Amino acid sequence: MLGPMQTLTNPDVVVIGAGVIGCSVAWHLATLGAGRVLVLERGQIGNGTSAMSSGILRTHYSVPQNVDLALRSWRFFERFAEHLDDPEASAGLVRCGYLIAVPEGDKVAPLRESLAAQAARGIAVELLDARAAREKLPIARFDDAALIGHEPDAGFADATLTATSFARAARRRGVVYREGVAATGLAIEGGRVRGVLTHDSGAGVGGRIDAGMVVSAQNIWAHELTKWTGLPVPLVAERHRVLALAGPAPYTRAMPVFKDLGSPGMLYGRSYGGTQMLVSEGTAGEVLATPDTTQGEVSMDLVAHIGEQVAARFPGWEEAALASSWTGVYDVTPDWNPVLGPVPGLDGLIVAFGFSGHGFKLSPAVGRVLAQAALGLPTDVPLAPYALERFAKGRMLSGRYGAGAVS
Ligand SMILES: Cc1cc2nc3c(=O)[nH]c(=O)nc-3n(C[C@H](O)[C@H](O)[C@H](O)COP(=O)(O)OP(=O)(O)OC[C@H]3O[C@@H](n4cnc5c(N)ncnc54)[C@H](O)[C@@H]3O)c2cc1C
């Protein structure tokens, strides 16, 4: 239960969007003493793109700032209920580890260097030979692997459960959530955001809501900021397909998440429901003209295309049956990394968009640094590398793997 209906006038901070990022921001605002916090959500809590997430958690990145955010987030996920001070809170964490493998080629060096950087950061990582990798994931073959990395402190969790758990804990600390209320603009005076304009849907909120600070956590709908403020929002909405396959042997929850950098689609896979394999491609998806999370088609051609790659890695899985499928939309920036923090020339606004298919694993730490930024506090991790201006200034945040969801 999320708690009783509450009302709130004159908030100190308004958060737009109650996905896993907005919910994390709101909870961190409450714990950092932000005062009155109001969250506006056009739909339902956790029901945007977070609801379609594959939920994989790892600290493996080649961009050092991402490693930092992911590590801080992992530590939060590990003791989620304790941090939220709510014994019933759960992120649905499954700590099964993360395997990442490459054949000979241009990704060997990025993998080796990224693993070394993780180790230098104090993260437990190890190199495995093919036999040791098969012991962890006996349904796969590794005979073509030139390098296999293993991160034991990794796995997957549930993004919607995480969002609603943050929301419940935040409500207990006085944060007010309004579902079914869309922000339709920002009140801007003297070069500063002074509040939010809303569409009154009958949920008790409407018109102009004054606030000292506004945090936009709108994901693919962050384009609205351009209409409201003129800010450039370099974002592409990309639809991705996810399959759940029932194979000849179970993909158990004890088996690690697997990233196959040798497959054409840079596949990732994990256990789904304890027996099936959740699988999807890590390459670019279908570009949508407008942000839209309605389900797209998962054609049999696409199923066959992914199925062939699965069968090449998992012997016997050419006979796997398609158990279910769905689509989800990434908010992709030019360097596949998010935009976080204040924006140039407009005080009173903090933005978070462009998570490019890897925002869930960063959500606890991102929520904290954004709350810190909104309150004018020093941030745990410098936000300058994630600044919106980086695109205009040619300071892309690209790592050893280049643009893509590994980052
Ligand atoms: C298929 C898929 C697989 C993924 N797999 C992984 C993974 O394995 N690991 C990982 O770390 N990440 C993964 N991601 C990415 C991760 O799930 C997202 O980065 C994260 O969930 C985004 O959270 P969010 O809060 O930014 O967005 P959302 O959950 O989309 O929330 C944004 C909210 O803002 C609301 N909103 C927008 N505009 C307005 C407005 N004007 N007024 C009111 N409300 C508004 C929307 O209704 C929405 O609820 C995946 C994503 C997809 C789609």
Short mmCIF file of N, CA and C and ligand atoms in Angstrom, two decimals, residues 15-24 39-58 61 77 155-157 159-160 163 178 180-185 196-198 216-222 224 228 238-242 257 268 270 278 280 293 326-331 352-363, ligand 1:
data_model
loop_
_atom_site.label_atom_id
_atom_site.label_comp_id
_atom_site.label_asym_id
_atom_site.label_seq_id
_atom_site.Cartn_x
_atom_site.Cartn_y
_atom_site.Cartn_z
N VAL A 15 8.76 17.33 -8.31
CA VAL A 15 9.40 16.35 -9.19
C VAL A 15 8.39 15.98 -10.26
N ILE A 16 8.78 16.09 -11.54
CA ILE A 16 7.89 15.68 -12.63
C ILE A 16 8.32 14.28 -13.08
N GLY A 17 7.43 13.32 -12.90
CA GLY A 17 7.71 11.95 -13.34
C GLY A 17 7.97 11.02 -12.17
N ALA A 18 7.19 9.95 -12.09
CA ALA A 18 7.35 8.98 -10.99
C ALA A 18 7.77 7.63 -11.53
N GLY A 19 8.80 7.64 -12.39
CA GLY A 19 9.48 6.39 -12.73
C GLY A 19 10.48 6.10 -11.62
N VAL A 20 11.36 5.14 -11.87
CA VAL A 20 12.30 4.77 -10.81
C VAL A 20 13.24 5.94 -10.48
N ILE A 21 13.53 6.78 -11.48
CA ILE A 21 14.42 7.92 -11.21
C ILE A 21 13.70 8.98 -10.37
N GLY A 22 12.49 9.40 -10.79
CA GLY A 22 11.76 10.42 -10.04
C GLY A 22 11.47 9.95 -8.62
N CYS A 23 11.13 8.67 -8.46
CA CYS A 23 10.81 8.15 -7.11
C CYS A 23 12.06 8.13 -6.23
N SER A 24 13.20 7.80 -6.82
CA SER A 24 14.45 7.83 -6.06
C SER A 24 14.80 9.26 -5.66
N VAL A 39 5.31 15.14 -6.07
CA VAL A 39 5.65 14.41 -7.30
C VAL A 39 4.42 14.36 -8.19
N LEU A 40 4.57 14.81 -9.43
CA LEU A 40 3.48 14.76 -10.39
C LEU A 40 3.74 13.66 -11.40
N GLU A 41 2.77 12.80 -11.59
CA GLU A 41 2.91 11.70 -12.53
C GLU A 41 1.67 11.66 -13.43
N ARG A 42 1.94 11.77 -14.73
CA ARG A 42 0.83 11.77 -15.70
C ARG A 42 0.06 10.44 -15.67
N GLY A 43 0.78 9.35 -15.52
CA GLY A 43 0.13 8.03 -15.50
C GLY A 43 0.12 7.47 -14.09
N GLN A 44 0.81 6.35 -13.92
CA GLN A 44 0.88 5.72 -12.60
C GLN A 44 2.34 5.54 -12.19
N ILE A 45 2.57 5.47 -10.89
CA ILE A 45 3.92 5.31 -10.37
C ILE A 45 4.57 4.05 -10.96
N GLY A 46 5.76 4.23 -11.53
CA GLY A 46 6.54 3.09 -12.02
C GLY A 46 6.01 2.45 -13.27
N ASN A 47 5.05 3.10 -13.92
CA ASN A 47 4.40 2.45 -15.06
C ASN A 47 4.84 3.02 -16.41
N GLY A 48 5.90 3.82 -16.42
CA GLY A 48 6.44 4.33 -17.69
C GLY A 48 7.41 3.32 -18.26
N THR A 49 8.57 3.79 -18.71
CA THR A 49 9.52 2.86 -19.31
C THR A 49 10.12 1.92 -18.25
N SER A 50 10.09 2.33 -16.97
CA SER A 50 10.62 1.46 -15.90
C SER A 50 9.92 0.11 -15.89
N ALA A 51 8.64 0.11 -16.26
CA ALA A 51 7.86 -1.12 -16.21
C ALA A 51 8.34 -2.14 -17.24
N MET A 52 9.11 -1.72 -18.22
CA MET A 52 9.57 -2.64 -19.27
C MET A 52 11.04 -3.03 -19.08
N SER A 53 11.64 -2.59 -17.99
CA SER A 53 13.08 -2.78 -17.82
C SER A 53 13.47 -4.25 -17.64
N SER A 54 14.63 -4.61 -18.16
CA SER A 54 15.16 -5.96 -17.92
C SER A 54 15.79 -6.07 -16.53
N GLY A 55 16.03 -4.92 -15.91
CA GLY A 55 16.40 -4.91 -14.50
C GLY A 55 17.82 -5.34 -14.15
N ILE A 56 18.70 -5.40 -15.13
CA ILE A 56 20.05 -5.92 -14.85
C ILE A 56 20.87 -4.89 -14.08
N LEU A 57 21.57 -5.40 -13.06
CA LEU A 57 22.42 -4.56 -12.20
C LEU A 57 23.85 -5.04 -12.32
N ARG A 58 24.74 -4.16 -12.69
CA ARG A 58 26.18 -4.48 -12.77
C ARG A 58 26.93 -3.17 -12.57
N TYR A 61 31.26 -1.02 -16.44
CA TYR A 61 31.15 0.10 -17.38
C TYR A 61 32.58 0.46 -17.76
N PHE A 77 21.15 -1.10 -3.32
CA PHE A 77 20.26 -2.23 -3.62
C PHE A 77 20.48 -3.38 -2.65
N GLY A 155 23.63 -8.75 -10.64
CA GLY A 155 22.46 -9.59 -10.82
C GLY A 155 21.34 -8.83 -11.49
N PHE A 156 20.15 -8.98 -10.96
CA PHE A 156 19.03 -8.21 -11.52
C PHE A 156 18.01 -7.94 -10.42
N ALA A 157 17.12 -7.01 -10.69
CA ALA A 157 16.09 -6.64 -9.73
C ALA A 157 14.87 -6.15 -10.51
N ALA A 159 12.42 -3.07 -11.48
CA ALA A 159 12.41 -1.60 -11.50
C ALA A 159 11.09 -1.02 -10.98
N THR A 160 9.98 -1.67 -11.32
CA THR A 160 8.69 -1.14 -10.84
C THR A 160 8.59 -1.28 -9.33
N ALA A 163 10.62 1.34 -7.74
CA ALA A 163 9.95 2.66 -7.79
C ALA A 163 8.85 2.75 -6.74
N ARG A 178 1.01 12.66 -6.78
CA ARG A 178 -0.24 12.87 -7.49
C ARG A 178 -0.17 12.12 -8.82
N GLY A 180 -1.96 10.70 -12.35
CA GLY A 180 -2.98 11.21 -13.26
C GLY A 180 -2.91 12.72 -13.45
N VAL A 181 -1.78 13.32 -13.08
CA VAL A 181 -1.61 14.78 -13.24
C VAL A 181 -0.40 15.05 -14.11
N ALA A 182 -0.63 15.69 -15.25
CA ALA A 182 0.47 16.01 -16.17
C ALA A 182 0.97 17.42 -15.95
N ALA A 183 2.28 17.59 -15.92
CA ALA A 183 2.86 18.93 -16.01
C ALA A 183 2.71 19.37 -17.47
N THR A 184 2.21 20.58 -17.67
CA THR A 184 2.00 21.06 -19.05
C THR A 184 2.92 22.23 -19.39
N GLY A 185 3.70 22.67 -18.42
CA GLY A 185 4.63 23.77 -18.67
C GLY A 185 5.36 24.14 -17.40
N VAL A 196 5.40 24.97 -11.66
CA VAL A 196 4.96 24.06 -12.72
C VAL A 196 3.51 24.39 -13.07
N LEU A 197 3.21 24.31 -14.37
CA LEU A 197 1.82 24.44 -14.80
C LEU A 197 1.28 23.02 -14.99
N THR A 198 0.05 22.82 -14.58
CA THR A 198 -0.47 21.45 -14.66
C THR A 198 -1.84 21.42 -15.31
N SER A 216 12.97 17.58 -13.29
CA SER A 216 12.33 16.85 -14.39
C SER A 216 12.96 15.47 -14.50
N ALA A 217 12.13 14.44 -14.27
CA ALA A 217 12.59 13.05 -14.43
C ALA A 217 11.65 12.38 -15.42
N GLN A 218 11.58 12.95 -16.63
CA GLN A 218 10.53 12.62 -17.58
C GLN A 218 10.89 11.58 -18.64
N ASN A 219 12.16 11.14 -18.63
CA ASN A 219 12.59 10.12 -19.57
C ASN A 219 12.28 10.55 -21.02
N ILE A 220 11.68 9.68 -21.83
CA ILE A 220 11.48 10.00 -23.26
C ILE A 220 10.59 11.23 -23.47
N TRP A 221 9.86 11.61 -22.43
CA TRP A 221 8.99 12.79 -22.56
C TRP A 221 9.73 14.07 -22.20
N ALA A 222 11.03 13.99 -21.93
CA ALA A 222 11.82 15.18 -21.63
C ALA A 222 11.85 16.17 -22.80
N GLU A 224 9.48 17.57 -23.88
CA GLU A 224 8.55 18.65 -23.52
C GLU A 224 9.31 19.86 -22.98
N TRP A 228 8.72 23.91 -23.45
CA TRP A 228 8.47 24.75 -22.27
C TRP A 228 9.55 25.81 -22.08
N GLU A 238 13.88 5.11 -28.63
CA GLU A 238 14.22 3.88 -29.37
C GLU A 238 13.50 2.68 -28.78
N ARG A 239 12.73 2.03 -29.59
CA ARG A 239 11.99 0.85 -29.10
C ARG A 239 12.85 -0.40 -29.19
N HIS A 240 12.89 -1.15 -28.11
CA HIS A 240 13.66 -2.40 -28.05
C HIS A 240 12.73 -3.57 -27.77
N ARG A 241 13.11 -4.73 -28.28
CA ARG A 241 12.31 -5.94 -28.11
C ARG A 241 12.94 -6.86 -27.08
N VAL A 242 12.12 -7.43 -26.23
CA VAL A 242 12.60 -8.37 -25.22
C VAL A 242 11.82 -9.68 -25.37
N VAL A 257 23.72 -13.43 -14.97
CA VAL A 257 23.38 -12.63 -16.15
C VAL A 257 24.52 -12.81 -17.14
N TYR A 268 22.13 -9.69 -24.38
CA TYR A 268 22.21 -9.95 -22.94
C TYR A 268 21.09 -10.91 -22.57
N ARG A 270 19.30 -13.31 -19.08
CA ARG A 270 19.23 -13.58 -17.64
C ARG A 270 18.08 -14.54 -17.38
N LEU A 278 15.34 -14.50 -20.28
CA LEU A 278 14.99 -13.19 -20.82
C LEU A 278 16.16 -12.77 -21.69
N SER A 280 17.62 -10.03 -24.96
CA SER A 280 17.40 -8.87 -25.82
C SER A 280 18.73 -8.44 -26.43
N THR A 293 4.99 4.59 -25.36
CA THR A 293 5.35 3.30 -24.74
C THR A 293 4.34 2.19 -25.07
N TRP A 326 7.81 -8.56 -25.24
CA TRP A 326 7.27 -7.21 -25.06
C TRP A 326 8.28 -6.22 -25.62
N THR A 327 7.85 -4.97 -25.69
CA THR A 327 8.77 -3.93 -26.14
C THR A 327 8.89 -2.85 -25.06
N GLY A 328 10.00 -2.15 -25.09
CA GLY A 328 10.22 -1.04 -24.17
C GLY A 328 11.04 0.02 -24.88
N VAL A 329 10.98 1.24 -24.40
CA VAL A 329 11.59 2.35 -25.13
C VAL A 329 12.74 2.96 -24.33
N TYR A 330 13.88 3.10 -24.99
CA TYR A 330 15.06 3.74 -24.40
C TYR A 330 15.03 5.25 -24.72
N ASP A 331 15.55 6.06 -23.81
CA ASP A 331 15.74 7.50 -24.05
C ASP A 331 17.23 7.70 -24.37
N ALA A 352 16.97 15.12 -15.51
CA ALA A 352 17.53 13.75 -15.55
C ALA A 352 16.85 13.05 -16.72
N PHE A 353 17.56 12.88 -17.80
CA PHE A 353 16.99 12.14 -18.93
C PHE A 353 18.15 11.50 -19.71
N GLY A 354 17.80 10.63 -20.65
CA GLY A 354 18.82 10.06 -21.53
C GLY A 354 19.55 8.88 -20.96
N PHE A 355 18.86 8.05 -20.19
CA PHE A 355 19.55 6.91 -19.54
C PHE A 355 19.91 5.80 -20.53
N SER A 356 19.41 5.90 -21.74
CA SER A 356 19.91 5.08 -22.86
C SER A 356 19.95 3.58 -22.54
N GLY A 357 18.94 3.11 -21.83
CA GLY A 357 18.83 1.68 -21.59
C GLY A 357 19.63 1.16 -20.41
N HIS A 358 20.20 2.06 -19.59
CA HIS A 358 20.95 1.55 -18.42
C HIS A 358 20.72 2.39 -17.17
N GLY A 359 19.52 2.96 -17.04
CA GLY A 359 19.27 3.86 -15.92
C GLY A 359 18.84 3.21 -14.62
N PHE A 360 18.27 2.01 -14.71
CA PHE A 360 17.78 1.39 -13.48
C PHE A 360 18.93 1.12 -12.52
N LYS A 361 20.01 0.56 -13.03
CA LYS A 361 21.13 0.18 -12.16
C LYS A 361 21.79 1.40 -11.52
N LEU A 362 21.52 2.59 -12.05
CA LEU A 362 22.11 3.81 -11.50
C LEU A 362 21.13 4.56 -10.59
N SER A 363 19.88 4.09 -10.52
CA SER A 363 18.82 4.93 -9.97
C SER A 363 19.00 5.35 -8.51
C1 LIG B 1 13.43 -2.85 -22.62
C2 LIG B 1 14.26 -2.15 -21.60
C3 LIG B 1 15.24 -2.84 -20.91
C4 LIG B 1 16.04 -2.19 -19.98
N1 LIG B 1 16.94 -2.90 -19.27
C5 LIG B 1 17.69 -2.30 -18.32
C6 LIG B 1 18.58 -3.05 -17.55
O1 LIG B 1 18.72 -4.27 -17.70
N2 LIG B 1 19.30 -2.40 -16.58
C7 LIG B 1 19.19 -1.05 -16.40
O2 LIG B 1 19.92 -0.50 -15.56
N3 LIG B 1 18.34 -0.32 -17.13
C8 LIG B 1 17.57 -0.91 -18.07
N4 LIG B 1 16.70 -0.18 -18.81
C9 LIG B 1 16.63 1.27 -18.59
C10 LIG B 1 15.88 1.62 -17.33
O3 LIG B 1 14.78 0.76 -17.17
C11 LIG B 1 15.44 3.08 -17.44
O4 LIG B 1 16.59 3.89 -17.63
C12 LIG B 1 14.71 3.56 -16.20
O5 LIG B 1 13.68 2.68 -15.82
C13 LIG B 1 14.12 4.91 -16.51
O6 LIG B 1 13.45 5.42 -15.40
P1 LIG B 1 12.81 6.88 -15.50
O7 LIG B 1 12.25 7.18 -14.17
O8 LIG B 1 13.80 7.82 -16.10
O9 LIG B 1 11.69 6.75 -16.63
P2 LIG B 1 10.18 6.28 -16.62
O10 LIG B 1 9.97 5.03 -15.85
O11 LIG B 1 9.73 6.28 -18.03
O12 LIG B 1 9.44 7.43 -15.82
C14 LIG B 1 9.20 8.71 -16.37
C15 LIG B 1 7.82 9.11 -15.90
O13 LIG B 1 7.60 10.48 -16.17
C16 LIG B 1 6.23 10.65 -16.43
N5 LIG B 1 6.07 11.93 -17.12
C17 LIG B 1 6.72 12.33 -18.25
N6 LIG B 1 6.33 13.57 -18.59
C18 LIG B 1 5.43 13.96 -17.67
C19 LIG B 1 4.67 15.14 -17.48
N7 LIG B 1 4.73 16.17 -18.34
N8 LIG B 1 3.86 15.23 -16.40
C20 LIG B 1 3.77 14.20 -15.52
N9 LIG B 1 4.44 13.04 -15.66
C21 LIG B 1 5.28 12.94 -16.72
C22 LIG B 1 5.88 9.44 -17.27
O14 LIG B 1 4.49 9.18 -17.25
C23 LIG B 1 6.71 8.35 -16.62
O15 LIG B 1 5.98 7.59 -15.68
C24 LIG B 1 15.87 -0.80 -19.74
C25 LIG B 1 14.87 -0.09 -20.41
C26 LIG B 1 14.07 -0.76 -21.33
C27 LIG B 1 12.99 0.02 -22.02
#
